[in-house]
Amino acid sequence: EIVLTQTPLSLSVTPGQPASISCKSSQSLLHTDGNTYLYWYLQKPGQSPQLLIYGVSSRFSGVPDRFSGSGSGTDFTLTISRVEAEDVGVYYCMQGIHLPPFTFGPGTKVDIK
Amino acid sequence: QVQLQASGPRLVRPSQTLSLRCTVSGGSINTGSYYWHWIRQTAEEGLEWIGRVYRRGSTDYNPALQSRVTMSIDASENTFSLRLASLTAADTAVYYCARAAAAGPRRRAFDYWGQGIQVTVSS
């Protein structure tokens, strides 16, 4: 089973400032089909998780362009260029290459200073 | 707009079997374009993938739960279901149903989630 590690586990950010979250995988997430099966989700308080990023760096429909994803192989980063109040919640990375099972990172809690 | 709605009992006794249903609206479940998933969440373990079912009833389960899990799909009612047997307190969690594309650029991404249902295992 692939293990995902996220750092930091919590983050307090001033509005308008950038924020970055790292996700490291115990195995490469690059598939032989050429795709990398790494995703990012945000779970806002009291809500279900929602998809932000798929395929490392593609934003899901309706996701603001202040969110970006990068990385390759085993190391990935989610960056928020300018944090807004509505971005608070827990961010999770997830892998979908070595199945079963899909596995999630432990989550990074982001709040506003 | 696709919507998923999980339903079922909120309280289940230890050793019993949990049965949950997810109703899909705004799109047909009987399409080869998507897999239909169950995921659960606890404060201790975080998000845990339980398994997935495809339109013809094929399934994949988390090896950690495989001996206790059964998933099925009912195209006539546009629903899919989860059964989890031999419950213990460790199965207390919020259970989510979700959809993921079977192919294409969003392959395996959980793009739509249900609202989650809190299930407590207690006598």
CSV table of C-alpha atoms in Angstrom, one decimal:
chain,number,residue,atom,x,y,z
A,1,GLU,CA,0.0,0.0,0.0
A,2,ILE,CA,1.3,3.4,-0.9
A,3,VAL,CA,1.8,5.8,2.0
A,4,LEU,CA,1.4,9.6,1.5
A,5,THR,CA,3.1,12.0,3.8
A,6,GLN,CA,2.0,15.6,4.0
A,7,THR,CA,3.9,18.6,5.5
A,8,PRO,CA,3.1,20.7,7.3
A,9,LEU,CA,0.1,19.2,9.1
A,10,SER,CA,-1.2,22.6,10.0
A,11,LEU,CA,-0.7,26.1,8.5
A,12,SER,CA,-1.8,29.5,9.6
A,13,VAL,CA,-1.7,32.1,6.8
A,14,THR,CA,-2.3,35.8,6.5
A,15,PRO,CA,-4.9,36.6,3.9
A,16,GLY,CA,-3.2,37.6,0.6
A,17,GLN,CA,-0.1,35.6,1.4
A,18,PRO,CA,1.0,32.4,-0.4
A,19,ALA,CA,0.8,28.9,1.1
A,20,SER,CA,2.3,25.6,0.0
A,21,ILE,CA,1.7,22.0,1.1
A,22,SER,CA,4.0,19.1,0.3
A,23,CYS,CA,2.9,15.6,-0.4
A,24,LYS,CA,5.4,12.8,-0.6
A,25,SER,CA,4.6,9.3,-1.8
A,26,SER,CA,6.3,6.1,-0.7
A,27,GLN,CA,6.4,5.0,-4.4
A,28,SER,CA,6.3,6.7,-7.7
A,29,LEU,CA,2.9,7.8,-8.9
A,30,LEU,CA,3.9,7.8,-12.6
A,31,HIS,CA,2.0,5.1,-14.4
A,32,THR,CA,3.3,3.2,-17.5
A,33,ASP,CA,0.4,5.0,-19.4
A,34,GLY,CA,2.3,8.3,-18.9
A,35,ASN,CA,-0.1,9.7,-16.4
A,36,THR,CA,0.6,10.6,-12.8
A,37,TYR,CA,-2.3,9.7,-10.5
A,38,LEU,CA,-2.0,12.4,-7.8
A,39,TYR,CA,-5.0,14.5,-6.7
A,40,TRP,CA,-5.7,17.2,-4.2
A,41,TYR,CA,-8.9,17.7,-2.2
A,42,LEU,CA,-10.1,20.4,0.1
A,43,GLN,CA,-12.6,19.6,2.9
A,44,LYS,CA,-14.1,22.8,4.2
A,45,PRO,CA,-15.6,22.8,7.7
A,46,GLY,CA,-18.7,20.7,7.9
A,47,GLN,CA,-18.6,19.7,4.2
A,48,SER,CA,-17.6,16.7,2.1
A,49,PRO,CA,-14.2,16.8,0.4
A,50,GLN,CA,-14.1,18.6,-2.9
A,51,LEU,CA,-11.8,18.0,-5.8
A,52,LEU,CA,-9.3,20.7,-6.5
A,53,ILE,CA,-6.6,19.2,-8.7
A,54,TYR,CA,-6.2,16.0,-10.7
A,55,GLY,CA,-3.3,14.6,-12.6
A,56,VAL,CA,-0.9,16.6,-10.5
A,57,SER,CA,-1.6,20.0,-12.0
A,58,SER,CA,-5.0,20.2,-13.7
A,59,ARG,CA,-7.6,22.3,-11.9
A,60,PHE,CA,-11.1,20.9,-11.6
A,61,SER,CA,-14.0,22.9,-13.0
A,62,GLY,CA,-14.7,26.1,-11.0
A,63,VAL,CA,-11.5,25.9,-9.0
A,64,PRO,CA,-9.9,29.4,-8.8
A,65,ASP,CA,-6.6,29.9,-10.6
A,66,ARG,CA,-4.8,30.8,-7.3
A,67,PHE,CA,-4.6,27.1,-6.7
A,68,SER,CA,-1.9,25.2,-8.6
A,69,GLY,CA,-0.3,21.8,-8.3
A,70,SER,CA,3.2,20.7,-9.3
A,71,GLY,CA,5.6,17.9,-8.9
A,72,SER,CA,6.5,14.5,-10.3
A,73,GLY,CA,7.4,11.0,-9.3
A,74,THR,CA,7.1,10.9,-5.5
A,75,ASP,CA,7.2,14.6,-4.6
A,76,PHE,CA,4.2,17.0,-5.1
A,77,THR,CA,3.2,20.5,-4.0
A,78,LEU,CA,-0.1,22.3,-3.8
A,79,THR,CA,0.3,26.1,-3.8
A,80,ILE,CA,-2.2,28.8,-3.1
A,81,SER,CA,-0.8,32.0,-4.6
A,82,ARG,CA,-2.9,34.4,-2.4
A,83,VAL,CA,-4.9,32.8,0.4
A,84,GLU,CA,-8.4,33.9,1.0
A,85,ALA,CA,-10.7,33.4,3.9
A,86,GLU,CA,-12.8,30.9,2.0
A,87,ASP,CA,-9.7,28.6,1.6
A,88,VAL,CA,-9.8,27.4,5.2
A,89,GLY,CA,-10.2,23.7,5.7
A,90,VAL,CA,-8.2,20.5,5.5
A,91,TYR,CA,-6.3,19.7,2.3
A,92,TYR,CA,-5.6,16.1,1.3
A,93,CYS,CA,-3.5,14.6,-1.3
A,94,MET,CA,-4.6,11.2,-2.8
A,95,GLN,CA,-3.0,8.6,-5.0
A,96,GLY,CA,-4.8,6.5,-7.6
A,97,ILE,CA,-2.1,4.4,-9.3
A,98,HIS,CA,-1.5,1.3,-7.2
A,99,LEU,CA,-5.0,-0.1,-6.7
A,100,PRO,CA,-6.4,-1.3,-4.6
A,101,PRO,CA,-6.5,0.7,-2.4
A,102,PHE,CA,-6.7,4.4,-3.2
A,103,THR,CA,-4.9,6.1,-0.3
A,104,PHE,CA,-5.0,9.6,1.1
A,105,GLY,CA,-2.5,11.7,3.0
A,106,PRO,CA,-3.2,12.6,6.6
A,107,GLY,CA,-4.4,16.1,5.7
A,108,THR,CA,-3.1,19.7,6.3
A,109,LYS,CA,-5.3,22.0,8.2
A,110,VAL,CA,-5.2,25.6,6.9
A,111,ASP,CA,-6.6,28.5,8.9
A,112,ILE,CA,-6.4,32.3,8.7
A,113,LYS,CA,-4.2,34.4,11.0
B,1,GLN,CA,-25.6,18.7,-12.0
B,2,VAL,CA,-24.9,15.3,-10.6
B,3,GLN,CA,-25.8,14.8,-7.0
B,4,LEU,CA,-25.1,11.8,-4.7
B,5,GLN,CA,-27.1,11.2,-1.5
B,6,ALA,CA,-26.1,8.6,1.1
B,7,SER,CA,-28.8,7.1,3.3
B,8,GLY,CA,-29.1,4.4,5.9
B,9,PRO,CA,-29.1,3.8,9.7
B,10,ARG,CA,-27.2,6.2,12.0
B,11,LEU,CA,-26.8,3.7,14.8
B,12,VAL,CA,-25.9,0.0,14.4
B,13,ARG,CA,-25.1,-2.7,17.0
B,14,PRO,CA,-21.7,-4.4,17.2
B,15,SER,CA,-21.5,-7.6,15.2
B,16,GLN,CA,-24.3,-6.5,12.9
B,17,THR,CA,-24.2,-5.6,9.3
B,18,LEU,CA,-24.3,-2.0,8.1
B,19,SER,CA,-26.3,-1.3,4.9
B,20,LEU,CA,-25.9,2.0,3.1
B,21,ARG,CA,-27.4,3.2,-0.1
B,22,CYS,CA,-26.3,6.0,-2.4
B,23,THR,CA,-28.8,7.6,-4.7
B,24,VAL,CA,-27.5,9.3,-7.8
B,25,SER,CA,-29.4,12.1,-9.5
B,26,GLY,CA,-28.7,14.3,-12.5
B,27,GLY,CA,-27.1,11.4,-14.4
B,28,SER,CA,-27.4,7.7,-15.1
B,29,ILE,CA,-25.4,5.3,-13.0
B,30,ASN,CA,-25.7,2.8,-15.8
B,31,THR,CA,-22.8,4.2,-17.8
B,32,GLY,CA,-19.4,2.9,-18.5
B,33,SER,CA,-17.9,6.3,-17.8
B,34,TYR,CA,-17.7,6.1,-14.1
B,35,TYR,CA,-16.9,4.0,-11.1
B,36,TRP,CA,-19.0,4.4,-7.9
B,37,HIS,CA,-17.1,4.5,-4.6
B,38,TRP,CA,-17.5,4.4,-0.9
B,39,ILE,CA,-15.1,6.2,1.4
B,40,ARG,CA,-15.2,6.7,5.1
B,41,GLN,CA,-13.6,9.2,7.5
B,42,THR,CA,-12.6,9.1,11.2
B,43,ALA,CA,-10.7,11.5,13.3
B,44,GLU,CA,-8.1,8.8,14.0
B,45,GLU,CA,-7.6,7.2,10.6
B,46,GLY,CA,-8.6,10.1,8.3
B,47,LEU,CA,-10.0,9.2,4.9
B,48,GLU,CA,-10.1,5.5,4.1
B,49,TRP,CA,-11.2,4.2,0.7
B,50,ILE,CA,-13.6,1.2,1.1
B,51,GLY,CA,-14.2,0.1,-2.4
B,52,ARG,CA,-15.8,0.7,-5.8
B,53,VAL,CA,-18.4,-0.8,-8.0
B,54,TYR,CA,-18.8,-0.6,-11.8
B,55,ARG,CA,-22.0,-0.7,-13.8
B,56,ARG,CA,-22.1,-4.4,-14.5
B,57,GLY,CA,-21.4,-5.1,-10.8
B,58,SER,CA,-17.7,-5.7,-10.9
B,59,THR,CA,-16.0,-4.6,-7.7
B,60,ASP,CA,-12.7,-3.7,-6.1
B,61,TYR,CA,-12.3,-3.5,-2.3
B,62,ASN,CA,-9.7,-2.3,0.1
B,63,PRO,CA,-7.8,-5.4,1.2
B,64,ALA,CA,-8.0,-4.3,4.8
B,65,LEU,CA,-11.8,-4.6,4.6
B,66,GLN,CA,-12.3,-7.1,1.8
B,67,SER,CA,-13.5,-10.0,4.0
B,68,ARG,CA,-16.4,-7.9,5.3
B,69,VAL,CA,-17.4,-5.7,2.4
B,70,THR,CA,-20.0,-6.2,-0.4
B,71,MET,CA,-21.0,-3.5,-2.9
B,72,SER,CA,-23.7,-3.7,-5.5
B,73,ILE,CA,-25.4,-1.5,-8.1
B,74,ASP,CA,-29.0,-1.1,-9.0
B,75,ALA,CA,-29.3,0.5,-12.4
B,76,SER,CA,-33.1,0.5,-12.3
B,77,GLU,CA,-33.2,2.7,-9.2
B,78,ASN,CA,-30.0,4.6,-10.0
B,79,THR,CA,-28.4,3.6,-6.7
B,80,PHE,CA,-25.4,1.7,-5.4
B,81,SER,CA,-25.0,0.1,-2.0
B,82,LEU,CA,-22.5,-0.9,0.6
B,83,ARG,CA,-22.8,-3.7,3.1
B,84,LEU,CA,-20.2,-4.0,5.9
B,85,ALA,CA,-20.4,-7.0,8.1
B,86,SER,CA,-19.2,-7.9,11.6
B,87,LEU,CA,-19.2,-4.3,12.8
B,88,THR,CA,-17.1,-3.1,15.7
B,89,ALA,CA,-16.6,0.4,17.3
B,90,ALA,CA,-13.7,0.9,14.9
B,91,ASP,CA,-16.2,1.1,12.1
B,92,THR,CA,-17.8,4.2,13.6
B,93,ALA,CA,-17.2,6.9,10.9
B,94,VAL,CA,-18.7,9.3,8.4
B,95,TYR,CA,-19.4,7.3,5.2
B,96,TYR,CA,-19.3,9.0,1.9
B,97,CYS,CA,-20.3,7.9,-1.6
B,98,ALA,CA,-18.5,9.4,-4.5
B,99,ARG,CA,-18.0,9.2,-8.3
B,100,ALA,CA,-14.8,8.8,-10.3
B,101,ALA,CA,-14.3,8.8,-14.0
B,102,ALA,CA,-13.2,5.5,-15.5
B,103,ALA,CA,-11.1,7.0,-18.3
B,104,GLY,CA,-9.9,10.3,-19.6
B,105,PRO,CA,-8.0,13.2,-18.0
B,106,ARG,CA,-10.0,13.0,-14.8
B,107,ARG,CA,-9.6,9.3,-14.5
B,108,ARG,CA,-9.9,8.1,-10.9
B,109,ALA,CA,-10.5,11.6,-9.5
B,110,PHE,CA,-13.5,11.7,-7.1
B,111,ASP,CA,-15.3,14.6,-8.7
B,112,TYR,CA,-18.6,14.4,-6.9
B,113,TRP,CA,-19.2,13.3,-3.3
B,114,GLY,CA,-22.3,12.7,-1.3
B,115,GLN,CA,-23.0,14.7,1.8
B,116,GLY,CA,-21.7,12.0,4.2
B,117,ILE,CA,-23.6,10.0,6.8
B,118,GLN,CA,-22.4,9.6,10.4
B,119,VAL,CA,-22.7,6.0,11.4
B,120,THR,CA,-22.1,5.0,15.1
B,121,VAL,CA,-21.5,1.4,16.1
B,122,SER,CA,-22.6,1.0,19.7
B,123,SER,CA,-24.8,-1.3,21.9
